[in-house]
Short mmCIF file of C-alpha atoms and ligand atoms in Angstrom, two decimals:
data_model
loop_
_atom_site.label_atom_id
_atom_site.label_comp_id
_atom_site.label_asym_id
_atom_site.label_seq_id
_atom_site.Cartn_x
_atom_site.Cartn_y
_atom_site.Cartn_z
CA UNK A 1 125.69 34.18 157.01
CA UNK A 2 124.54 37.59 155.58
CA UNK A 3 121.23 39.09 154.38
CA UNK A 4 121.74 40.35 151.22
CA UNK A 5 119.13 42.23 148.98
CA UNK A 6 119.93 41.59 145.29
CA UNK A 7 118.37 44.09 142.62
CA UNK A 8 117.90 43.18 139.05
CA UNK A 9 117.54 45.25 136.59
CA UNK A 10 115.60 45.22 133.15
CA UNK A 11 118.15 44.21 131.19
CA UNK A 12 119.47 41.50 133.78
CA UNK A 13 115.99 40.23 133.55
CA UNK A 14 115.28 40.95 129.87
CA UNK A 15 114.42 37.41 128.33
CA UNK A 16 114.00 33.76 129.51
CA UNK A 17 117.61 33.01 129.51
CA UNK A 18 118.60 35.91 131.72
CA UNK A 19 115.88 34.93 133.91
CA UNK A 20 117.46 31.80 134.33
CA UNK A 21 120.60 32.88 134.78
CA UNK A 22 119.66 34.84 137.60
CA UNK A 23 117.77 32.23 139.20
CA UNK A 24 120.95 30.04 139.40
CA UNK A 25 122.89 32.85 140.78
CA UNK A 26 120.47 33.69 143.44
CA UNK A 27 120.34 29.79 143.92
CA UNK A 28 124.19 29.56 144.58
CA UNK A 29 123.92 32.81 147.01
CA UNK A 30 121.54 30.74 149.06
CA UNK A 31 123.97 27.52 148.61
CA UNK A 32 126.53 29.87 150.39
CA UNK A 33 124.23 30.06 153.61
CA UNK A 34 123.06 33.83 152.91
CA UNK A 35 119.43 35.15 152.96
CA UNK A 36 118.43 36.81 149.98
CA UNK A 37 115.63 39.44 149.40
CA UNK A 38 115.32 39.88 145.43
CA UNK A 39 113.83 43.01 143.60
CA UNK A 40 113.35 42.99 139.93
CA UNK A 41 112.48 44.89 137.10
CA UNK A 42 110.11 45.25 134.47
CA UNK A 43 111.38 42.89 131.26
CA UNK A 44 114.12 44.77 128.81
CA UNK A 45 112.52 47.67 127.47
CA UNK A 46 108.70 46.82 128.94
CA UNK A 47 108.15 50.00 130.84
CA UNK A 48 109.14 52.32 127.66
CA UNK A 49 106.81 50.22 125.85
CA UNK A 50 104.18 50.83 127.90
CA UNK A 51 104.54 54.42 128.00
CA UNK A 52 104.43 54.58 124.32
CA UNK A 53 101.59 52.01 124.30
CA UNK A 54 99.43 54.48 126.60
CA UNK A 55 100.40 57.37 124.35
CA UNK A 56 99.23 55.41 120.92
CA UNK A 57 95.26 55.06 122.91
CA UNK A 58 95.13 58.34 124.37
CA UNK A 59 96.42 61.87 124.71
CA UNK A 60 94.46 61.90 128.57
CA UNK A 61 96.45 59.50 130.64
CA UNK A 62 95.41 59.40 134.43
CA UNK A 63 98.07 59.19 136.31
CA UNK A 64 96.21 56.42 138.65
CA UNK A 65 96.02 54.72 135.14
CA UNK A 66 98.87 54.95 134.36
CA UNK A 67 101.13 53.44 137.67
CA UNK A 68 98.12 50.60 137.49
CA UNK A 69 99.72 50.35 133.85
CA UNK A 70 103.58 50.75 134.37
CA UNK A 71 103.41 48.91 138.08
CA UNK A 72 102.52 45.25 135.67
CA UNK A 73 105.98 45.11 133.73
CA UNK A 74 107.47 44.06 137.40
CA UNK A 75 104.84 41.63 138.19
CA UNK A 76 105.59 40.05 135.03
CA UNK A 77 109.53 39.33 135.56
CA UNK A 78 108.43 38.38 139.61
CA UNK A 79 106.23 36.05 138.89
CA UNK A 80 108.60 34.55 135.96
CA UNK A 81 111.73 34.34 138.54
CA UNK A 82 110.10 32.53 141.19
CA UNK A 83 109.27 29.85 138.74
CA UNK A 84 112.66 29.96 137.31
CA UNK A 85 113.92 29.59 141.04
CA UNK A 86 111.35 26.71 141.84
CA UNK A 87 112.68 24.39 138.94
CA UNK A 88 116.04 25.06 140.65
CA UNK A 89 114.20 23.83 144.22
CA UNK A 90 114.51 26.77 145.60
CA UNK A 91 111.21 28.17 147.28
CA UNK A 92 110.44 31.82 146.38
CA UNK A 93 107.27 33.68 146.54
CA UNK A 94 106.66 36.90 144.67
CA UNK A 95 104.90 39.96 146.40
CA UNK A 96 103.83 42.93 144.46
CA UNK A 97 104.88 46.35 146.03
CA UNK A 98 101.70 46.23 148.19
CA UNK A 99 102.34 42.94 149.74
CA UNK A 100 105.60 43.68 150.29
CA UNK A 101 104.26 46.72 152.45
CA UNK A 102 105.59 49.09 150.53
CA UNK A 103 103.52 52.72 151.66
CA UNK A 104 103.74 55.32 149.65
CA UNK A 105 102.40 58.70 149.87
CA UNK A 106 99.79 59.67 147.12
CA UNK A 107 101.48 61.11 144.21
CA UNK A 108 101.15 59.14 141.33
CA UNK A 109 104.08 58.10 138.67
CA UNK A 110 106.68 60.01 141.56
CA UNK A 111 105.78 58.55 144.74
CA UNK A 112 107.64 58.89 148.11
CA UNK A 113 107.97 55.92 150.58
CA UNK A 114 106.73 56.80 153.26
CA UNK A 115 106.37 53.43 155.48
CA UNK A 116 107.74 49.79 154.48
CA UNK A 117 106.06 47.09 156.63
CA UNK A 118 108.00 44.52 154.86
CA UNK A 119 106.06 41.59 157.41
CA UNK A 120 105.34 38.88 154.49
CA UNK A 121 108.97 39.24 153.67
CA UNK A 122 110.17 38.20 157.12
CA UNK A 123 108.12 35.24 157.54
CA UNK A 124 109.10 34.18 154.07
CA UNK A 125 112.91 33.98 154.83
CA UNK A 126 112.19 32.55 158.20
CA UNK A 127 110.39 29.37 156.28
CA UNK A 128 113.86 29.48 154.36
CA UNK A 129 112.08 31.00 151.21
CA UNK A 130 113.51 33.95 149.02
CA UNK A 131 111.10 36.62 148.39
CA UNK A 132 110.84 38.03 145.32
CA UNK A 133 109.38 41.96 145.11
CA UNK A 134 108.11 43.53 142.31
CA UNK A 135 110.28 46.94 142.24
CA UNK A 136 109.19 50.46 141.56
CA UNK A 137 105.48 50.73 143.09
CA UNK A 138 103.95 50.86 146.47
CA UNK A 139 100.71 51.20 147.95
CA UNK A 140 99.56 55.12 148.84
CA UNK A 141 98.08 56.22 152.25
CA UNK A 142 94.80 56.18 149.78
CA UNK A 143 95.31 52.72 148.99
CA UNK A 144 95.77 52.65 145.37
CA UNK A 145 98.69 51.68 143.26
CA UNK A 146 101.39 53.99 143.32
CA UNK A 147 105.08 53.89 141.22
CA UNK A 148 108.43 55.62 142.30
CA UNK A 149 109.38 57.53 139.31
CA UNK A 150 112.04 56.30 136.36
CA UNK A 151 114.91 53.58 137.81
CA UNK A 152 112.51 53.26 141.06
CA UNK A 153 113.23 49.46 141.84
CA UNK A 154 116.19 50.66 142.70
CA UNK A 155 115.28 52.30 145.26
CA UNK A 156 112.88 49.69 146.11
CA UNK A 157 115.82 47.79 146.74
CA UNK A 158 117.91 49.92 149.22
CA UNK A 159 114.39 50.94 151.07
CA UNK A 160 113.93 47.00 151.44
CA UNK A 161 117.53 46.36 152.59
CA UNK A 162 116.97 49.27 155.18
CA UNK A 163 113.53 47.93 156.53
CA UNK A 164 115.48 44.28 156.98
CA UNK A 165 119.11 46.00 158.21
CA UNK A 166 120.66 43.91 155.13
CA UNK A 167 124.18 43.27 154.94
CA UNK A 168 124.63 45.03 152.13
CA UNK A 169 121.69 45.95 148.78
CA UNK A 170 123.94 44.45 145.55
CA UNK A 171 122.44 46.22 142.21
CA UNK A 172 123.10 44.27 139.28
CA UNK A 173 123.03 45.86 135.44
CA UNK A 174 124.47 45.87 132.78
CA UNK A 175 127.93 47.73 133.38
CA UNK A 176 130.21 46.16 136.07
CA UNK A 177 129.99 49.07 138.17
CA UNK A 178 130.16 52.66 138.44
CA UNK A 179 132.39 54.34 135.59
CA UNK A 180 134.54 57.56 135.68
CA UNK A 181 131.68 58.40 133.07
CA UNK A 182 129.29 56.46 130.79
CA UNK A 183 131.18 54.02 129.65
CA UNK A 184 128.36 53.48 126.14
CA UNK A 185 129.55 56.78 125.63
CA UNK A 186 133.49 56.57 126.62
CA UNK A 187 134.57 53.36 126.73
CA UNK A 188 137.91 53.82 127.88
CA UNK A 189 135.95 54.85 131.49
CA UNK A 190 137.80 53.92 134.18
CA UNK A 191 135.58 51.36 136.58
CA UNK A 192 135.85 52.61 140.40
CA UNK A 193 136.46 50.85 143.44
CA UNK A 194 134.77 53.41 145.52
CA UNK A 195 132.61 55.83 145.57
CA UNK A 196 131.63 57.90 148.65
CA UNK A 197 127.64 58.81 149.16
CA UNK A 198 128.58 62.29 148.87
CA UNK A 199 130.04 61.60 145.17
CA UNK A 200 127.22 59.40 144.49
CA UNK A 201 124.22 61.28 145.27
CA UNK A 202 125.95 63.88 142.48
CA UNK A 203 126.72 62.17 140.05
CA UNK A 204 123.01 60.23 140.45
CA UNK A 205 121.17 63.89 140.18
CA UNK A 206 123.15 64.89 137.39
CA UNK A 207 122.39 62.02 135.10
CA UNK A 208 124.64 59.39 135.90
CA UNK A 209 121.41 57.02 135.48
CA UNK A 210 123.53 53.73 137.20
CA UNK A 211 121.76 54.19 140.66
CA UNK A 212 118.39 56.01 140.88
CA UNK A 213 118.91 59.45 142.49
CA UNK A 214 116.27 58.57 145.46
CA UNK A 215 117.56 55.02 146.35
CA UNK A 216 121.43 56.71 147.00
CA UNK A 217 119.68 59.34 149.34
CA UNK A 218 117.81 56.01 150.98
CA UNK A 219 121.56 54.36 151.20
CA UNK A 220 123.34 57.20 152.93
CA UNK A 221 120.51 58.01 155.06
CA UNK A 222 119.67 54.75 156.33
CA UNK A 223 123.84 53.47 155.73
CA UNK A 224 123.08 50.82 153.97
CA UNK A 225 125.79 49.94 151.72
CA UNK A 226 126.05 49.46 147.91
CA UNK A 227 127.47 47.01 145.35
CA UNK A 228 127.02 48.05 142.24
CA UNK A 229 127.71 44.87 139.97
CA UNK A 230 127.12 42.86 136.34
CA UNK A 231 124.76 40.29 136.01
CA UNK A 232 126.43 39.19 132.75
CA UNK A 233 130.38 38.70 134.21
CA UNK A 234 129.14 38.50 137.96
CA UNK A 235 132.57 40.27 138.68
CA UNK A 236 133.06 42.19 141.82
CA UNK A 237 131.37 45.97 140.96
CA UNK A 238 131.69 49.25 142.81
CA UNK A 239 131.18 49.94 146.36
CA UNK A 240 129.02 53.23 147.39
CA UNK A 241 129.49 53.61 151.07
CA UNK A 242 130.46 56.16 153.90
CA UNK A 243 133.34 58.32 153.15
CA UNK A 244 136.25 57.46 155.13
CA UNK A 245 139.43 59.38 156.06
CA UNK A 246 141.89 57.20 154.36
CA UNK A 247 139.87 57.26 151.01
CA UNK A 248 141.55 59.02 148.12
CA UNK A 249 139.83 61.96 147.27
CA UNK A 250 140.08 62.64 143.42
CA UNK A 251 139.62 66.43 141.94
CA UNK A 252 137.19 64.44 139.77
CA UNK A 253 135.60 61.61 139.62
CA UNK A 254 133.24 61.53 137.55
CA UNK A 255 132.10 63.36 134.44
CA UNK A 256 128.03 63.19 133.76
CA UNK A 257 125.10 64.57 131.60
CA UNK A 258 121.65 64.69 131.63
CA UNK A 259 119.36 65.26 129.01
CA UNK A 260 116.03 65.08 129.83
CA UNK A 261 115.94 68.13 131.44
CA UNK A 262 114.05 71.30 129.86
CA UNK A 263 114.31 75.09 130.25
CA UNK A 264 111.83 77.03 130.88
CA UNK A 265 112.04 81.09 130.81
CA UNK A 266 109.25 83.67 132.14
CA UNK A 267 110.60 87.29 130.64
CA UNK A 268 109.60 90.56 131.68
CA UNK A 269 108.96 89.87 135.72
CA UNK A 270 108.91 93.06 137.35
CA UNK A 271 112.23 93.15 139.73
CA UNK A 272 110.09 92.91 143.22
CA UNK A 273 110.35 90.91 146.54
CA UNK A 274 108.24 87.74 146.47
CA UNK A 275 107.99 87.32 142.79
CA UNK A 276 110.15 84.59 142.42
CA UNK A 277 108.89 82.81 145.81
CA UNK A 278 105.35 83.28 144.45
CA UNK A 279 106.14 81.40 141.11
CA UNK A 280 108.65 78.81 142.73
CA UNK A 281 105.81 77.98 145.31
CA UNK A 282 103.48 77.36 142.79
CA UNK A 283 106.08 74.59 141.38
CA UNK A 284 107.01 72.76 144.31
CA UNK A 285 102.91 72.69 144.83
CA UNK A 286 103.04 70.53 141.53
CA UNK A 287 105.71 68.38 142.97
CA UNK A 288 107.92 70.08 139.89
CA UNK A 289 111.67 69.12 141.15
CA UNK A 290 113.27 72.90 139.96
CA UNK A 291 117.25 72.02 139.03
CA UNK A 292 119.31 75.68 137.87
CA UNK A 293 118.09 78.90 138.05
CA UNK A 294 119.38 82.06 136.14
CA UNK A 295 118.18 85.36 137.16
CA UNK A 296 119.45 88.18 135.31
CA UNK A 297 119.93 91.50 136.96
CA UNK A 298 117.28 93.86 135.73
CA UNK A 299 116.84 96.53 133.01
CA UNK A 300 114.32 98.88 133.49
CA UNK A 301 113.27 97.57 136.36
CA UNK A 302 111.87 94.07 135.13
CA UNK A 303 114.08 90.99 134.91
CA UNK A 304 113.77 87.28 133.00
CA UNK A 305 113.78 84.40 135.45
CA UNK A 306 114.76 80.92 133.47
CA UNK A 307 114.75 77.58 135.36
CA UNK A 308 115.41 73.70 134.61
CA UNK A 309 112.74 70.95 135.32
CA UNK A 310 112.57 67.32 134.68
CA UNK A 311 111.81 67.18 130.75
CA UNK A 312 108.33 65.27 131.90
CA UNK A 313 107.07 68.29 133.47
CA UNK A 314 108.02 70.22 130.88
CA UNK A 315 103.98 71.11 129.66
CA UNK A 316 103.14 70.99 133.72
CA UNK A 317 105.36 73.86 134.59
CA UNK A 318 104.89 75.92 131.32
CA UNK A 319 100.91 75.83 132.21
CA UNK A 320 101.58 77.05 136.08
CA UNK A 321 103.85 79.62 134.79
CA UNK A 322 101.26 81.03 132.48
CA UNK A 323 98.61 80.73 134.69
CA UNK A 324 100.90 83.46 136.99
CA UNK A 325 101.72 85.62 134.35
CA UNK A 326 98.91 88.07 135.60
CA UNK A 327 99.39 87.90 139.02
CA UNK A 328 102.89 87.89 138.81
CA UNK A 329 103.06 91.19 135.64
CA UNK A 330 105.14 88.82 133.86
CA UNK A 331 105.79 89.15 129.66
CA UNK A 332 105.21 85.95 128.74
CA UNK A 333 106.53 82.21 128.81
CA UNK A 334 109.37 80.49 126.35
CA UNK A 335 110.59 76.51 126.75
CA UNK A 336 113.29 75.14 125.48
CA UNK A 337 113.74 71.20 125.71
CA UNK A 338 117.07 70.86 123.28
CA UNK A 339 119.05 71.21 126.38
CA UNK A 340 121.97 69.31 128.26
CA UNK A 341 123.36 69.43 131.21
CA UNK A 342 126.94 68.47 131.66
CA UNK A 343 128.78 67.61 134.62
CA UNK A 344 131.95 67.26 136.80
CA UNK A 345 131.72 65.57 140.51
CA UNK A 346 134.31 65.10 142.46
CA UNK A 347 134.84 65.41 146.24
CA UNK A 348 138.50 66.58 146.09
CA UNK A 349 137.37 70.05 144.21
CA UNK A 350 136.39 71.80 147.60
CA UNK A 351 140.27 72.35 147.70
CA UNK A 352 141.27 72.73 144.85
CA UNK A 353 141.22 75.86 142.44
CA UNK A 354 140.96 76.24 138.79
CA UNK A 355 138.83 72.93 138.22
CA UNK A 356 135.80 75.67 136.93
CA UNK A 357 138.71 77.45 134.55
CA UNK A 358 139.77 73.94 133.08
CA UNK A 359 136.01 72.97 132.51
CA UNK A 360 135.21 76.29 131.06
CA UNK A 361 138.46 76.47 128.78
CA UNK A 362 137.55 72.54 128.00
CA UNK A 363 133.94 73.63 126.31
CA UNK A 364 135.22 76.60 124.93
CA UNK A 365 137.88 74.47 123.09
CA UNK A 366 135.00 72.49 121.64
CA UNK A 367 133.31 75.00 120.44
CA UNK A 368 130.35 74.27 123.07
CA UNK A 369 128.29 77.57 124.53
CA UNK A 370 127.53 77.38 127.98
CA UNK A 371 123.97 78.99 128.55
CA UNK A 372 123.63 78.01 132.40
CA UNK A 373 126.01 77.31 134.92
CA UNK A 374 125.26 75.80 139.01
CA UNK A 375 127.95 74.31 141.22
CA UNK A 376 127.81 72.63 144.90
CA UNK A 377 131.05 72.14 146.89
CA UNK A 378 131.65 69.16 144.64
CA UNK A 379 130.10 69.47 141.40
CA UNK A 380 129.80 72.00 138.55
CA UNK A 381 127.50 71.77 135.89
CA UNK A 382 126.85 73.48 132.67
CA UNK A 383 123.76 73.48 130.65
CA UNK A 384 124.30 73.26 127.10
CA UNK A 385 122.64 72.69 123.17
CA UNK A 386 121.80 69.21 123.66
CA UNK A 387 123.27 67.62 120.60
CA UNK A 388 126.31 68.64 122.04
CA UNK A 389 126.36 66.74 125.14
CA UNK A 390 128.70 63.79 123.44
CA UNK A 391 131.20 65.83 123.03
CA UNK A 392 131.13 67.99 125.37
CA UNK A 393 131.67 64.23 127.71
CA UNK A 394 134.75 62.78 125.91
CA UNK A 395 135.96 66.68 125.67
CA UNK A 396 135.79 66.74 129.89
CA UNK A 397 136.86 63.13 130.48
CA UNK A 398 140.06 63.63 128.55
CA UNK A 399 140.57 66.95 129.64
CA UNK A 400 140.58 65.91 133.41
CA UNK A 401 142.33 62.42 132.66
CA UNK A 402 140.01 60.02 133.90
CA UNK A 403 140.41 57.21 131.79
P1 ADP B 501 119.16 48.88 135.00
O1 ADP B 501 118.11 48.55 133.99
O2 ADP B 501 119.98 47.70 135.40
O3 ADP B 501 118.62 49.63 136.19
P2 ADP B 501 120.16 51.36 133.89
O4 ADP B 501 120.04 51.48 132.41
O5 ADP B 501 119.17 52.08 134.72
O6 ADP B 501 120.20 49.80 134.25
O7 ADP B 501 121.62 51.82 134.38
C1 ADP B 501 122.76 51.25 133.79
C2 ADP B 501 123.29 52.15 132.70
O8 ADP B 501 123.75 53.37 133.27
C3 ADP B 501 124.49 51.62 131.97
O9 ADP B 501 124.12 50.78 130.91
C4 ADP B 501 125.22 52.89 131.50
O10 ADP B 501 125.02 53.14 130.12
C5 ADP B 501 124.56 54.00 132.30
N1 ADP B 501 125.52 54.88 132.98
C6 ADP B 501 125.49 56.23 132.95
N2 ADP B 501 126.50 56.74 133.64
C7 ADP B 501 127.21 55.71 134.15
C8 ADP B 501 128.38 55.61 134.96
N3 ADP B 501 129.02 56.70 135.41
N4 ADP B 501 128.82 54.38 135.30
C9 ADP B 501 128.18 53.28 134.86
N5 ADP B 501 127.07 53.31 134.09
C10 ADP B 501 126.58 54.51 133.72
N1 LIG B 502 110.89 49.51 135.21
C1 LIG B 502 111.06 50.83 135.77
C2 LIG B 502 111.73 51.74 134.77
O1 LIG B 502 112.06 51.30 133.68
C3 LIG B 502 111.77 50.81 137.08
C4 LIG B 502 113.21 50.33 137.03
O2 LIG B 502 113.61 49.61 136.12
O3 LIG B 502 113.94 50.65 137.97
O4 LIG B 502 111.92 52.89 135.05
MG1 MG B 503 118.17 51.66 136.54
#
């Protein structure tokens, strides 16, 4: 008998028929003798609609407001599932993130777990209930209603599995696992058996939006490992889990992109220690997650420093970079959100060459510029116009023979 922690995701949960089919599944888990700690989503498209909803009554949206908003979508589909479960006769209570003991530090829409005290949770599956949490919010240290950032009940889920040592955290959507690439955009993606943490955690930051970037750090971290599977065919998904010796180790793996990422550029910086600390300081103070960074070597002594953030903190880092412009004798500020990043992970390119020429020669063949370029030991990415970001997918995924 196992303790398994099954995620559903909004579309798994998106209407009273998928509701019901996931109460009979979770049902027949429990039929098989296994615990089971379930974390849901927010309805379909619910927490896009609030978002717009807030925007249509005001341009001043509080972030306490808002995660108060944004944190009721999961309550919703909770509350729904238990009942769905109870016709079924099985006994499930639903907690909200703060019952479940989620505790989360204090920054609003983005919050970090700090603390899960997941007591409730234990006592319900010692009575022989399933619990069923609300994902993607938490409680802060100041007691008020906190969310995780975009795709958060994910990580919900792997923080919950972690608290509980869980057999394993299964994460059902709407693809049957994870894809040598998007598969909405190539669907002759090849579905993979495996995927090491390592691979995962890349292709996660650089847009592969399957797993949320923060639960993947959560599951290598705390080991806890992955099934990445389809509520619709049930099918056996992807496994994300420790890397092991015997594990083939493709060039590539995967091929991603990203585009809700901005640029932002501050010209004229004079070319002086401490600058660029100074203005990267004041960033990370606004919790501003800072992806590439070009620095161009300088003319006349002053330089133009131009940096990616999440597209949401576009306005945020714009307004802290022209607040510096004195102090730092900065020109001025540009942005530019019609940006894309595209990218190639894959754990076997530590040792082997010429994977950068082929990607290079790949986009030039397209006829895509590349305006921005950052690698790790196993990924390189480029940043591109955006509406080119299609094509510059199927160009990579053919060129590198993934399907
Ligand atoms: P959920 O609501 O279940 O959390 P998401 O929309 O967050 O679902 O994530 C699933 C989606 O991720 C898929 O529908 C697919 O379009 C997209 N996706 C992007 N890259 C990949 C990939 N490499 N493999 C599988 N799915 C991917
Ligand atoms: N409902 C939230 C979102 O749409 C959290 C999630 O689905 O993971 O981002
Ligand atoms: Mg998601």
């Amino acid at each position: 008998m196992a303790l398994l922690v099954q995620k559903f995701g909004g579309t798994s949960v998106a209407d009273a028929d998928r509701i019901r089919a996931v109460a009979d599944h979770v049902a027949r888990t429990r039929k098989a003798g296994h615990d089971v700690v379930v974390v849901v989503s927010a309805m379909g498209k619910t927490t896009d609609q609030l978002v717009r909803l807030a925007a249509d009554v005001s341009s001043v949206r509080p972030t306490r407001e808002l995660d108060m908003l944004l944190s009721s979508g999961e309550r919703i589909s909770m509350a729904l599932l238990c009942m769905a479960l109870a016709e079924l006769g099985v006994s499930a209570t639903s907690f909200t993130g703060s019952q479940a003991g989620m505790i989360t530090d204090t920054a609003h829409t983005k919050a970090k777990i700090l603390e899960i005290r997941p007591d409730r949770l234990r006592e319900t599956l010692a009575a022989g209930g399933v619990p069923v949490v609300a994902g993607f919010q938490g409680v802060s240290t100041d007691r008020e209603v906190t969310t995780l950032g975009r795709g958060g009940s994910d990580t919900t889920a792997v923080a919950l599995a972690a608290a509980l040592d869980a057999d394993a955290c299964e994460i059902y959507t709407d693809v049957s696992g994870v894809f040598s690439t998007d598969p909405r955009i190539v669907p002759e993606a090849r579905k993979l058996a495996r995927v090491s943490f390592d691979e995962m955690l890349e292709i996660a930051a650089s847009g592969g939006r399957v797993l949320a970037l923060r639960s993947v750090e959560f599951a290598r971290n705390h080991h806890v490992p992955l099934h990445v599977r389809s509520s619709f065919t049930w099918e056996p998904g992807t496994w994300v889990d420790q890397e092991e010796e015997s594990m083939e180790q493709a060039v590539v793996t995967a091929v991603t992109h990203d585009t809700s990422e901005a640029k932002v550029t501050v010209t004229g910086v004079p070319d002086r220690p401490g600058l660029a600390a100074v203005l990267f300081r004041a960033l990370a103070e606004e919790h501003i997650n800072v992806d590439m960074i070009v620095q161009n070597t300088s003319l006349h002594g002053t330089t133009d420093i131009s940096f990616t953030v999440p597209g949401d903190d576009l306005a945020t880092s714009t307004r802290v970079c022209e607040a510096l412009l004195g102090e730092l004798e900065a020109q001025g500020v540009t942005s530019d959100s019609d940006v894309a990043r595209v990218s190639l992970v894959g754990a076997g390119m530590k040792t082997h060459p010429g994977v950068t020429a082929l990607c290079f020669e790949t986009l030039a063949g397209a006829g895509i510029n590349i305006e921005m370029i950052s690698t790790s030991s196993i990924r390189i990415s480029c940043m591109i116009r955006a509406d080119q970001a299609e094509a510059a997918v199927q160009a990579l995924h053919a060129a590198f023979e993934l399907a």
